[in-house]
XYZ file of C-alpha atoms in Angstrom:
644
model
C 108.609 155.561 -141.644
C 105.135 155.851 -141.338
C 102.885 152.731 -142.873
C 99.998 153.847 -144.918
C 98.102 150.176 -146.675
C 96.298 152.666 -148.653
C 92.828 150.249 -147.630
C 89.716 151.558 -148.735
C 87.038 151.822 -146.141
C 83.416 152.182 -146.653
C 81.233 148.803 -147.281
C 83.490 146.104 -148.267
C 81.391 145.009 -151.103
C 82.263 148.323 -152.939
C 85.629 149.137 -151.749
C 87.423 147.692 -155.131
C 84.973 148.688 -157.502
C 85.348 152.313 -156.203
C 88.665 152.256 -155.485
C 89.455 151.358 -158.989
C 86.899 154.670 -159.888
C 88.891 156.287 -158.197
C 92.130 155.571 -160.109
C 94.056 157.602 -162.702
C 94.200 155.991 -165.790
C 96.643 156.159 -168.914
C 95.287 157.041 -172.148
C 95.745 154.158 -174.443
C 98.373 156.012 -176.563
C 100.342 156.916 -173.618
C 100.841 153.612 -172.281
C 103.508 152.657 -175.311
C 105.576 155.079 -173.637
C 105.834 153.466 -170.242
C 108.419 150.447 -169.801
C 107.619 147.691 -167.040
C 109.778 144.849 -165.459
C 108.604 141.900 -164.609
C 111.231 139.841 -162.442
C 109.584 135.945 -162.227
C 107.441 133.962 -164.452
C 105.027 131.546 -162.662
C 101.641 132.887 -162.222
C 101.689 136.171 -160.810
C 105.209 136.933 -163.444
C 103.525 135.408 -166.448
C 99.867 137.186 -165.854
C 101.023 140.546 -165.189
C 103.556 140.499 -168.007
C 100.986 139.318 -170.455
C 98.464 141.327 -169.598
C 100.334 144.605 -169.231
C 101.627 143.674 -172.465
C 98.315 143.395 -173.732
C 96.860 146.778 -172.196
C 100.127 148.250 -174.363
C 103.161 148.584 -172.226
C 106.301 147.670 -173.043
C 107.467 144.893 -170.757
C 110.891 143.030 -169.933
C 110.210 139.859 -168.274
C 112.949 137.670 -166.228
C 113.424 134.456 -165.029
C 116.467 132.357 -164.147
C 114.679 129.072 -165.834
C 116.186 128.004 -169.166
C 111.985 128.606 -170.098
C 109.109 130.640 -168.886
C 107.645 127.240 -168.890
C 109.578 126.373 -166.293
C 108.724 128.862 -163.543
C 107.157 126.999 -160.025
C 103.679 127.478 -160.057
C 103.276 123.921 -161.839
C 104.423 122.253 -158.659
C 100.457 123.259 -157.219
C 98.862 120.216 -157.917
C 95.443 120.646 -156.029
C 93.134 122.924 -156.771
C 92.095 126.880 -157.137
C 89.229 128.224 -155.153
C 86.584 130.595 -156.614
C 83.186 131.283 -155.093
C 81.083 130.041 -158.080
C 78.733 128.165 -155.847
C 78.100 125.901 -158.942
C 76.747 123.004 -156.307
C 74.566 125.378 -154.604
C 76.233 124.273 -151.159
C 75.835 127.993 -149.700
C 79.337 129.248 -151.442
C 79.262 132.918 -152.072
C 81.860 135.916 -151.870
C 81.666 136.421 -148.593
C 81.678 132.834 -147.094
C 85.268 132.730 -149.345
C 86.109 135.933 -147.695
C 84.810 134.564 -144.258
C 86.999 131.310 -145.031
C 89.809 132.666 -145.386
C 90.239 135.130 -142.957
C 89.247 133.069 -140.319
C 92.154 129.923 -141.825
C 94.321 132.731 -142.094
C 93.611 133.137 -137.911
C 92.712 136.939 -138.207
C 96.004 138.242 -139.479
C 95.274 139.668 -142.573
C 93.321 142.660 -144.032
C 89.843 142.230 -144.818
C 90.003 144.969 -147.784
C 92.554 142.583 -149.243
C 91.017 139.582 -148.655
C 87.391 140.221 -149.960
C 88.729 141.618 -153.394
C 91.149 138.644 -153.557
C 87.115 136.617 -153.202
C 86.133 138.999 -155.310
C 87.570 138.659 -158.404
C 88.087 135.307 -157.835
C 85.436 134.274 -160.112
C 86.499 135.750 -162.781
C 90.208 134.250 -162.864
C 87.461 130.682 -163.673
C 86.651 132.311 -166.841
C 90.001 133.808 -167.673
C 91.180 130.111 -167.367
C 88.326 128.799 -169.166
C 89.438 131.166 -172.014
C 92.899 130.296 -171.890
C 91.713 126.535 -172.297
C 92.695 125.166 -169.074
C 91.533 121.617 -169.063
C 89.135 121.984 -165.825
C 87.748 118.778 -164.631
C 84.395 118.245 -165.595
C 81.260 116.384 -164.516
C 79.291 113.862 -167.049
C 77.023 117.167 -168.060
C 80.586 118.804 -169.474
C 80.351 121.265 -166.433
C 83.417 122.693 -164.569
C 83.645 120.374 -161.484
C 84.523 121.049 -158.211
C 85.188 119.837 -154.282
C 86.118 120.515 -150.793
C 89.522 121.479 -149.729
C 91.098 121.866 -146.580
C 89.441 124.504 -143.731
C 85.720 124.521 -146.075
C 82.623 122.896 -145.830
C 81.468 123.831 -149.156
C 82.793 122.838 -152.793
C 85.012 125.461 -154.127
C 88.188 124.138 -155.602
C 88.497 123.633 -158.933
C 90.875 121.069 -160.211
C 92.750 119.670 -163.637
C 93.489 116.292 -162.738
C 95.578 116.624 -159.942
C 98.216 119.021 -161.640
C 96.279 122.609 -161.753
C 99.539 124.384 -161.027
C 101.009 123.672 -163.982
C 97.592 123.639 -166.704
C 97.226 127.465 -165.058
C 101.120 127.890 -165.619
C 100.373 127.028 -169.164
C 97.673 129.392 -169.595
C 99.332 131.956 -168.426
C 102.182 130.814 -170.532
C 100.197 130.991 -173.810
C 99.407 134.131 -173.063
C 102.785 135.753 -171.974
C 104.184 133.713 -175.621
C 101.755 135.494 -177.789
C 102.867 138.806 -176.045
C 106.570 137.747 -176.468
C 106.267 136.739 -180.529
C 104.492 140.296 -181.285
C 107.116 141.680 -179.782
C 105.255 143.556 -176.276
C 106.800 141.604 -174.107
C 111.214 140.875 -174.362
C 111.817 138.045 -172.525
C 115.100 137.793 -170.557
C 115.222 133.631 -170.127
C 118.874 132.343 -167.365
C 118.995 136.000 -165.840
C 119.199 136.764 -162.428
C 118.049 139.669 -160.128
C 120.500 140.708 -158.285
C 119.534 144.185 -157.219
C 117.200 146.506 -157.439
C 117.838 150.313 -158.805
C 116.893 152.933 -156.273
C 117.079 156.871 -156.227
C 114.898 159.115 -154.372
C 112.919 155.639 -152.755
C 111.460 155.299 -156.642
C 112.391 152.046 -158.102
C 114.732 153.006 -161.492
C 115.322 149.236 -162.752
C 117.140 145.852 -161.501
C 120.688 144.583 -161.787
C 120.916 141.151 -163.055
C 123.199 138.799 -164.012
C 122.889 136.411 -167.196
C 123.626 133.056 -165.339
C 125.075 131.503 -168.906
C 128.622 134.263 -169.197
C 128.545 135.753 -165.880
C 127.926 139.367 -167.623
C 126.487 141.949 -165.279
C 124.200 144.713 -166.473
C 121.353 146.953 -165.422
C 117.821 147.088 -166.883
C 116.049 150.494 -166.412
C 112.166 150.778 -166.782
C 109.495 153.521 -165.342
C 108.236 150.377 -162.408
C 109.339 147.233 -161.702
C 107.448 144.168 -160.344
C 108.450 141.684 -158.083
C 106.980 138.233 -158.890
C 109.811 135.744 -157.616
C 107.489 133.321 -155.304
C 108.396 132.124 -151.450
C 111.112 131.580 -149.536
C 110.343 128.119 -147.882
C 113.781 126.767 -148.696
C 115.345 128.553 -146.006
C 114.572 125.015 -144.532
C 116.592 123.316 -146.995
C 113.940 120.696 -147.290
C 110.608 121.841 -148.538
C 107.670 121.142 -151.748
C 110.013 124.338 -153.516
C 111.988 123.638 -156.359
C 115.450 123.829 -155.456
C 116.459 127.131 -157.516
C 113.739 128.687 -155.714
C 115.124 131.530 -153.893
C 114.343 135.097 -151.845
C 117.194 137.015 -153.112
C 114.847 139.808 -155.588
C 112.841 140.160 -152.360
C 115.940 140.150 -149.875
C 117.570 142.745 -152.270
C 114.783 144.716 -152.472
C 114.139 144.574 -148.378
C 118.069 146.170 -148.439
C 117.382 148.650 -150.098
C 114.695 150.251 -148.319
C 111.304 147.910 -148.513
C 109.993 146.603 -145.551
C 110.044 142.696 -144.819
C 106.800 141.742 -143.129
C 105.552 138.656 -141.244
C 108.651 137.105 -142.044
C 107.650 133.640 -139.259
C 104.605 133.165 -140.858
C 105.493 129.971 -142.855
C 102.953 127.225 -143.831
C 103.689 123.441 -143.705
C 102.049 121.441 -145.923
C 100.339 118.409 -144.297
C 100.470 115.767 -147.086
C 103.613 115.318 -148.297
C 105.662 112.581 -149.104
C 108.341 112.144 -145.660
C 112.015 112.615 -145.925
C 113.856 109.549 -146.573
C 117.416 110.654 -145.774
C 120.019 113.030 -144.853
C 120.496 114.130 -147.988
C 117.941 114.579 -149.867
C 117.221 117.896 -151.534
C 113.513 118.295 -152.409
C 110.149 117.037 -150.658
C 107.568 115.468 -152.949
C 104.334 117.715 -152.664
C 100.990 115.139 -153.095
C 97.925 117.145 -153.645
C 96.378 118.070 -150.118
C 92.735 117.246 -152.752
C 93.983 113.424 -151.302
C 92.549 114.518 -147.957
C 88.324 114.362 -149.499
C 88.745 111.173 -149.862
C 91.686 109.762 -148.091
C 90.773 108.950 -143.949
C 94.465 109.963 -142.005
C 95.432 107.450 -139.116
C 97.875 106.044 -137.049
C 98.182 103.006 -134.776
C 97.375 103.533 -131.176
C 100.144 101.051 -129.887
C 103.258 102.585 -130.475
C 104.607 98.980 -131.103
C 102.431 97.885 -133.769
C 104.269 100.819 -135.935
C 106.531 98.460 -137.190
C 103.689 96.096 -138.565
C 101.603 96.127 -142.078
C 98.534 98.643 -142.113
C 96.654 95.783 -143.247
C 97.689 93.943 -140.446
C 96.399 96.228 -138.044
C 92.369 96.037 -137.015
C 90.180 99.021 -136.893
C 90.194 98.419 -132.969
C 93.523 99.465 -133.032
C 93.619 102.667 -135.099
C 93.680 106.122 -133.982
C 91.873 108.266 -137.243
C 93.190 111.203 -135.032
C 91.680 113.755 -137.297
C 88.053 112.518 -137.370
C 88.237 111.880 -133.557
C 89.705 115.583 -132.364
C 87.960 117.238 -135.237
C 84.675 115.785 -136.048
C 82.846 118.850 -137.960
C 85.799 119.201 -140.189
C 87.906 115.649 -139.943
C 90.251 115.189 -142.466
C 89.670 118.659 -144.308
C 90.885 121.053 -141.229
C 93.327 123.916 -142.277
C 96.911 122.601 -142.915
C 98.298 124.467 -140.252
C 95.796 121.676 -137.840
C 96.600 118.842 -139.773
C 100.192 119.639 -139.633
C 100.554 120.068 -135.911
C 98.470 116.837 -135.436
C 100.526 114.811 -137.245
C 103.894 115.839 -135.574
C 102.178 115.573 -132.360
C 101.371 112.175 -133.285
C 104.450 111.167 -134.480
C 106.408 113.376 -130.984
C 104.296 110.480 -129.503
C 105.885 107.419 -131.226
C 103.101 106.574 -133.405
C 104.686 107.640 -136.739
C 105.179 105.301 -139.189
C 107.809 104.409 -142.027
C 111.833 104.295 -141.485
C 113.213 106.433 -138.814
C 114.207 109.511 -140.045
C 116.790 111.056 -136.840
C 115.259 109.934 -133.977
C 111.984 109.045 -135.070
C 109.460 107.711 -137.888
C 108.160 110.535 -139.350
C 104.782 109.371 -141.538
C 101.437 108.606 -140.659
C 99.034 106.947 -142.860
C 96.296 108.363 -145.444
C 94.241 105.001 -146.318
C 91.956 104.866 -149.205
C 90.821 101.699 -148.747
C 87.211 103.056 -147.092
C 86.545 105.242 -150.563
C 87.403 102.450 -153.161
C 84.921 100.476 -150.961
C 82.768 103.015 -151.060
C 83.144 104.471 -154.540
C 84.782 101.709 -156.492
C 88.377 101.454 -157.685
C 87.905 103.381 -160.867
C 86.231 106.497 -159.898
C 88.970 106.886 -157.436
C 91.645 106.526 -160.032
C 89.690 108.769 -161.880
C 90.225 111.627 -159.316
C 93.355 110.749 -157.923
C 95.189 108.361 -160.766
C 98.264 110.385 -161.702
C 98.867 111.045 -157.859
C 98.945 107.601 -157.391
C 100.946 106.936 -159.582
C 103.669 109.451 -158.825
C 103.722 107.958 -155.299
C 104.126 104.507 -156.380
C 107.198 105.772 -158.512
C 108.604 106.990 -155.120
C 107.943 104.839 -153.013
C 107.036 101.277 -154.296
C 103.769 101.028 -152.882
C 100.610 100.776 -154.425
C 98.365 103.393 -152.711
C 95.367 101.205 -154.005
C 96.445 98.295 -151.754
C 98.818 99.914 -148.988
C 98.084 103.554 -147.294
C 100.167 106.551 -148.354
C 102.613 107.435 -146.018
C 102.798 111.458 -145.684
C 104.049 114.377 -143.392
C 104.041 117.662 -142.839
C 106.723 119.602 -145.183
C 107.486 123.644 -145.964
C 105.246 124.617 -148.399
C 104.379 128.136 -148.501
C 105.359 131.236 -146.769
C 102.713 134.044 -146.136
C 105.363 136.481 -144.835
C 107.566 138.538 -147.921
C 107.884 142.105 -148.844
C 104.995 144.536 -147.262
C 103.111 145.742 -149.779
C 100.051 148.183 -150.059
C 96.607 147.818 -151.447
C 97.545 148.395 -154.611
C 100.763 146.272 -154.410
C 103.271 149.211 -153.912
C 106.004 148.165 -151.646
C 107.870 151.091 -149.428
C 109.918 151.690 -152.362
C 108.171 153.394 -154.809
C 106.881 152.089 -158.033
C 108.685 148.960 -156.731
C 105.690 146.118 -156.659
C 105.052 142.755 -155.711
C 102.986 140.490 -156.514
C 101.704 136.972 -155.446
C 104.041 134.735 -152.739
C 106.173 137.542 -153.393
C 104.288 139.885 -151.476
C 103.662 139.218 -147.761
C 100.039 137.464 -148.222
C 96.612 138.537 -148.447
C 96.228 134.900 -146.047
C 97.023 135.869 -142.534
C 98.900 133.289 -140.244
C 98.145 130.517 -142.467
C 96.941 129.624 -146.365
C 93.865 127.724 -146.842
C 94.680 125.049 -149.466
C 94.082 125.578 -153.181
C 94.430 130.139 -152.461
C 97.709 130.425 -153.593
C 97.020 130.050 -157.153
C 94.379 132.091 -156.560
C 96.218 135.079 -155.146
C 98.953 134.974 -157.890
C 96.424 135.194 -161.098
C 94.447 137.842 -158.945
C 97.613 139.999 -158.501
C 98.682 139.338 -162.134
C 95.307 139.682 -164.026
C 93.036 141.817 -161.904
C 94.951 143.971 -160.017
C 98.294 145.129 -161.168
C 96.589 146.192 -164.457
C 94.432 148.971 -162.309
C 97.059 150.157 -160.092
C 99.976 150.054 -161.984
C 98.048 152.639 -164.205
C 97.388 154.817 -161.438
C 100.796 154.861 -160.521
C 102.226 155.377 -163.701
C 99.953 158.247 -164.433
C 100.761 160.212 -161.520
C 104.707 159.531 -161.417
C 105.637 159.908 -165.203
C 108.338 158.339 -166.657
C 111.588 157.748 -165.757
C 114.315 159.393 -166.969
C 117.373 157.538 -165.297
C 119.083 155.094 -167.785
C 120.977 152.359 -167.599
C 124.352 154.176 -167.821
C 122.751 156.832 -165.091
C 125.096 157.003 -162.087
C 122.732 155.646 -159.899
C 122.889 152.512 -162.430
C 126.551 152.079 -162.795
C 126.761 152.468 -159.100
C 124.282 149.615 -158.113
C 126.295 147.251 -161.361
C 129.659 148.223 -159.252
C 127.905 147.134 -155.937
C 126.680 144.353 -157.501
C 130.090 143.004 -159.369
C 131.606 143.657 -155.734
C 129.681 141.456 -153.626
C 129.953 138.700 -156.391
C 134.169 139.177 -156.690
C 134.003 138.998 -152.776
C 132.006 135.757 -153.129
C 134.632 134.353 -155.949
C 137.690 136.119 -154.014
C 136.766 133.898 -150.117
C 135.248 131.176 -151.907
C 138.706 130.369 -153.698
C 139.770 129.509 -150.186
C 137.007 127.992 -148.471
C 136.294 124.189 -147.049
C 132.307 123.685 -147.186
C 130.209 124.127 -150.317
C 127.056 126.525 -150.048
C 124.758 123.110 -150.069
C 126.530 122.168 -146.564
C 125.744 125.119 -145.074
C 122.277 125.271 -146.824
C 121.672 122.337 -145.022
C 123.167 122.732 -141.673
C 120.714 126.208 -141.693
C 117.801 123.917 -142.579
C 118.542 121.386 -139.543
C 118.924 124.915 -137.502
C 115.078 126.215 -138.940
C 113.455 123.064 -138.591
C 114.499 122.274 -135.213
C 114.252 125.726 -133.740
C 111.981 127.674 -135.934
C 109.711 125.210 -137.514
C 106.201 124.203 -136.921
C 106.880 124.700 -133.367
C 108.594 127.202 -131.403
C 109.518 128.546 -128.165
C 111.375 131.008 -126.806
C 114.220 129.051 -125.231
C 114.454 127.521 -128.904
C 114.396 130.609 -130.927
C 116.900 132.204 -128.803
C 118.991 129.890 -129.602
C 118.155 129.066 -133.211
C 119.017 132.862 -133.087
C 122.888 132.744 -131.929
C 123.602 129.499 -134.074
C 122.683 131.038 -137.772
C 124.040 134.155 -136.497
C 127.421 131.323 -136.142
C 126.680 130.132 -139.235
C 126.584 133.101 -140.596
C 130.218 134.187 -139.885
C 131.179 130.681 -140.550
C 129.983 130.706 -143.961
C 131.661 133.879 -144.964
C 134.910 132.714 -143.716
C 134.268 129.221 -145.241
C 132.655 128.825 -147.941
C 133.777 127.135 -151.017
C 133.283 128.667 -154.341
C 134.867 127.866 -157.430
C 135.597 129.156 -160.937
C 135.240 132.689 -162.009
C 131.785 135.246 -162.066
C 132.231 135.374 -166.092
C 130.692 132.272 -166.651
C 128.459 129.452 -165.768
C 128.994 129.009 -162.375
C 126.013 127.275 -160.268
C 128.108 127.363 -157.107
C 128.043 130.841 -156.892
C 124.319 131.149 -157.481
C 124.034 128.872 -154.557
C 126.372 130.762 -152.871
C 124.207 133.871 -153.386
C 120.980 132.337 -152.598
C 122.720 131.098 -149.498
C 124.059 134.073 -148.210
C 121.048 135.553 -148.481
C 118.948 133.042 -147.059
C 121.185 132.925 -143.579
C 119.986 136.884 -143.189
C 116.660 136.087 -143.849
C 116.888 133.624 -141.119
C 118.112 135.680 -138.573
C 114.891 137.968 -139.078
C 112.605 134.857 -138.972
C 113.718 133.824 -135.653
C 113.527 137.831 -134.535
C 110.226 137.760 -135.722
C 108.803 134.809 -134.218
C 110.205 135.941 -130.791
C 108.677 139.159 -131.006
C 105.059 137.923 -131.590
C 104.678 136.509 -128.381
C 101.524 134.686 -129.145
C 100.239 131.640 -131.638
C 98.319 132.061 -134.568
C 98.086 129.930 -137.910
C 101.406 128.666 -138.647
C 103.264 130.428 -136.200
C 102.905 127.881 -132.830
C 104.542 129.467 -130.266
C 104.388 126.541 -127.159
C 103.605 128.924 -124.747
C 101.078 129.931 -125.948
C 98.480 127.246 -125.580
C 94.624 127.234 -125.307
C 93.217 123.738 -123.220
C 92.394 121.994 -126.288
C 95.512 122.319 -127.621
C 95.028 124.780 -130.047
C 96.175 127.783 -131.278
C 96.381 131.062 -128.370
C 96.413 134.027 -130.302
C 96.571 137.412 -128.048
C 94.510 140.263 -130.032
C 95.063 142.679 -127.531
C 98.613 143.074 -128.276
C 99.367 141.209 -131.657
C 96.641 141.853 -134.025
C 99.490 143.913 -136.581
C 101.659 143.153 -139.417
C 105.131 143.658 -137.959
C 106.695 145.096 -140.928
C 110.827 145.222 -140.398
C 113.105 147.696 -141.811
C 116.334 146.544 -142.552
C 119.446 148.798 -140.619
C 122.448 146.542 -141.846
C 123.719 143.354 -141.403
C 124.161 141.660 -137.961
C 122.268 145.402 -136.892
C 118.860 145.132 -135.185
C 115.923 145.546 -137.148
C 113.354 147.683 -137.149
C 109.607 147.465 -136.278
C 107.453 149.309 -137.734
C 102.881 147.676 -137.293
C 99.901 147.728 -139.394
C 97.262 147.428 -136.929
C 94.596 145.004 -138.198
C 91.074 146.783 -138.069
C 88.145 144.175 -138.233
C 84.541 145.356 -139.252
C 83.196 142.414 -141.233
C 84.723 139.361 -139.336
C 84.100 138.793 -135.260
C 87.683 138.033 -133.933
C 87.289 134.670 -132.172
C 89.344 131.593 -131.228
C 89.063 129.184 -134.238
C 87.460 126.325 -134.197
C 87.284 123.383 -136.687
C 85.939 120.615 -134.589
């Protein structure tokens, strides 16, 4: 299998404008005659379905929520970035471009990444349009401010909770589609599988979640819009439904899995506070502007009051390692500081296993500096929320926060127009395997998903559909009723062991979290994958001997989505740890301890590992294959980041 990206070349700042010249396009009475699906319905689902809807293609949208509504984007809190350079702080395309390519440690394409700059701007005004409350400064202009891995103010912001007022956007627009009928919305239904003949994607299997019933949806392209999978970890910022079976399914059938180790922890979360807990409380990495991050120097004085503890006697490891950047360095640096930190026994909080896991993000400096209210103002709702948690008043004692899984940049290997190996098979947003690199600058992912949905897919989904024609395979086609049979076989198999099993799917969940974290986490070595390696490939025989799963398939039965979602997450693991043995260097989020440069930092080897390893899948327990995307770099110098 040869990879082709399908990149433009000539000078960057044309390559999307011509390469959308240099499209097909479907003649506006044509396009009623072409059906999409759209599997997911945060940002990059809801987008693309609306707007495809609105260009006049018939659409079938999915997701397993009870509501659109409900879909994950809204758990983004902090920010989108969009090079408006409305402060006239030296913002422009490029420097977003520039940005993220380098936070993304040189992993990614630069076609990709400018147009994702690109159009950037314009996803402002699309939001603008919608109605998305934006922040705004005492002149009624959009606001905006730093994030993590920028000097300059780029982020744009609703109060703390721009996730969700984007979600809603989106949302309004994907409902209006929906009630004139454009867009037939398929709410509590599952992917299961995806319909493929000739490598051309036919349709998706899925299962209505409320009866059990099975059934295949055909349609002349499908799209792929079902977010991360960063609760292979068990704990992480994801909600818990959120899953990587559409993409895992897909993967089986013939689409290439790239970049699979690449998987971001978030540095500002709130820290675990037991052993079974099932969700980590995201707080908006926005905090860090404003917020200074610190720990005590004496290991003993961990146990004391933050107040208690003079300025003498605080480490404000950020500002000290990193004094160019401080507190707003990439979260991949802040993550890996704050581990180190607490590896050192200066954490704070309870113990959580063998040590406190927390350090301290102090306001106290700002509300001196800016007054109580105008900090409120910016951060009131997050404070809020934490003092729900927690108890604590973050206006009188310091947040307590640590690195948690947040976002993954590796998923399905997609093209420059979005095309996975399969074709007509596309996906779009987390989905897809990241236009980011290593890591994800904060405040890019809602960025990536509306830039997929709105500005992208409408273009090349055109082209596609212009030059393959429709498709004639139904859903009682053989090649349908076959992938329903597969489909209602692997489910009875699940229902048939299960009625004999010992250990839910949550205790093995779990137990392959503890494996990730530990082995595969946000660091690694290769003693350490090796091993993470053989024990999920254990657990993986374990749980289909074991696991418990009760009731029937024909009817609600949320132990056998687990068990599903489980199943599928314990391959997925396997690959990660293949993965991150295989790249035999650091960059980003993937810390490999050998693999260190004298400061400490990231050692990334260009020479050998400046790909995409893109895996094909050859059967379970089987050896996958490699197949690389060499990275070419014209625009941006490859060097050694640096942030202090």
């Amino acid at each position: 299998m040869k990879l082709e990206s399908h990149a433009p070349t000539g000078d960057i700042e044309k390559r999307w404008d011509q390469h959308r010249f240099d499209m097909k396009l479907v003649n506006p009475a044509n396009k009623r005659k072409f059906n999409v699906i759209v599997v997911g319905t945060g940002l990059a689902g809801a987008s693309a379905a609306a707007t495809l809807a609105e260009l006049g293609y018939n659409v079938k949208a999915y997701c397993y929520q009870d509501s659109p509504r409900r879909a994950h984007s809204i758990a983004a809190q902090g920010g989108i970035n969009a090079a408006k350079n409305y402060q006239n702080d030296g913002d422009s395309v490029y420097r977003l471009f520039y940005d993220t390519v380098k936070g993304g440690d040189f992993r990614s394409r630069e076609s990709n990444v400018y147009r994702l700059a690109q159009v950037s701007v314009n996803i402002i005004d699309q939001a603008v349009a919608q109605g998305v409350p934006f922040a705004r400064e005492y002149g009624g202009l959009l606001d905006n401010r730093s994030f993590g891995g920028a000097q300059v103010s780029r982020t744009f912001y609703a109060r703390g909770q721009t996730g969700q007022q984007l979600l809603l956007g989106a949302y309004s627009a994907l409902s209006k589609m929906i009630a004139t009928g454009s867009v037939k919305m398929y709410s509590r239904h599952e992917m299961l599988d995806v319909i493929v003949e000739d490598n051309r994607a036919r349709g998706i299997v899925v299962r209505n979640l409320d009866n059990g019933k099975i059934e295949a949806h055909t349609a002349d392209a499908v799209c792929l819009c079902t977010g991360g999978y960063g609760n292979v970890f068990y704990l992480s910022t994801n909600a818990k439904g959120c899953n990587v079976t559409a993409g895992w399914r897909a993967h089986k059938k013939g689409a290439l899995f790239a970049n699979p180790c690449f998987t971001q922890i978030h540095p500002t979360c709130i820290p675990p506070s037991g052993d079974y807990q099932s969700k980590l409380t995201l707080m908006s990495e926005s905090l860090r502007n404003d917020g200074r991050v610190w720990v005590p120097k004496d290991p003993a004085n961990a146990e004391k009051k933050p107040s208690s503890i003079p300025e003498s006697e605080r480490d404000y490891y950020l500002e000290r390692i990193y004094p160019s950047f401080g507190n707003l360095v990439p979260r991949d640096i802040a993550s890996r500081a704050a581990k180190k930190m607490c590896d050192e026994g200066k954490g704070v909080g309870p113990y959580v296993g063998d040590q406190r896991r927390g350090v301290y993000l102090d306001f106290a400096d700002a509300i001196k500096r800016d007054g109580e209210a105008r900090i409120m103002e910016k951060y009131g709702n997050l404070f809020e929320m934490y003092e729900r948690i927690t108890g604590d008043d973050p206006r009188e004692t310091p947040m307590r926060i640590y690195p948690a899984t947040h976002y993954t940049m590796g998923g399905v290997w997609v093209d420059y127009n979005l095309q996975s190996t399969i074709e007509g098979l596309f996906v779009l947003g987390e989905a897809n395997f990241s236009d980011h690199g290593a890591n994800r600058l904060g405040a890019s992912a809602l960025m990536q998903g509306l830039a997929d949905g709105y500005f992208v897919i409408p273009y090349t989904m055109g082209n596609y559909l212009a030059r393959a024609g429709n498709n004639d395979k139904k859903e009682d086609s053989t090649v349908a009723k076959s992938t329903v049979k597969d489909v209602e076989s692997r489910v009875q198999s699940l229902i048939d062991k299960g009625a004999k099993g010992t250990h839910t799917p949550d205790h093995y969940h779990r137990r392959l979290g503890h494996i990730m974290y530990d082995k595969c986490g946000m660091s690694r070595n290769e003693a350490g994958l090796k091993e993470g390696l053989e024990e999920v490939r254990s657990l993986r025989e374990e749980f289909d001997a074991n696991v418990k799963v009760l009731g029937s398939g024909a009817e609600l039965n949320t132990m056998l989505e687990k068990a599903g979602r489980v199943s599928d997450f314990l391959e997925l693991a396997e690959l990660m740890h293949v993965d991150a043995l295989d790249r035999d260097e650091s960059c980003g989020a993937h810390f490999r301890e050998e693999h260190v440069r004298e400061d400490g930092e990231a050692k990334r080897d260009d020479e050998d590992y400046a790909y995409v390893a893109a895996w094909e899948h050859t059967g379970v327990g089987k050896a996958p294959k490699l197949h690389k995307e060499e990275l070419d770099f014209e625009y941006v110098k490859l060097t050694q980041r640096s942030y202090k």
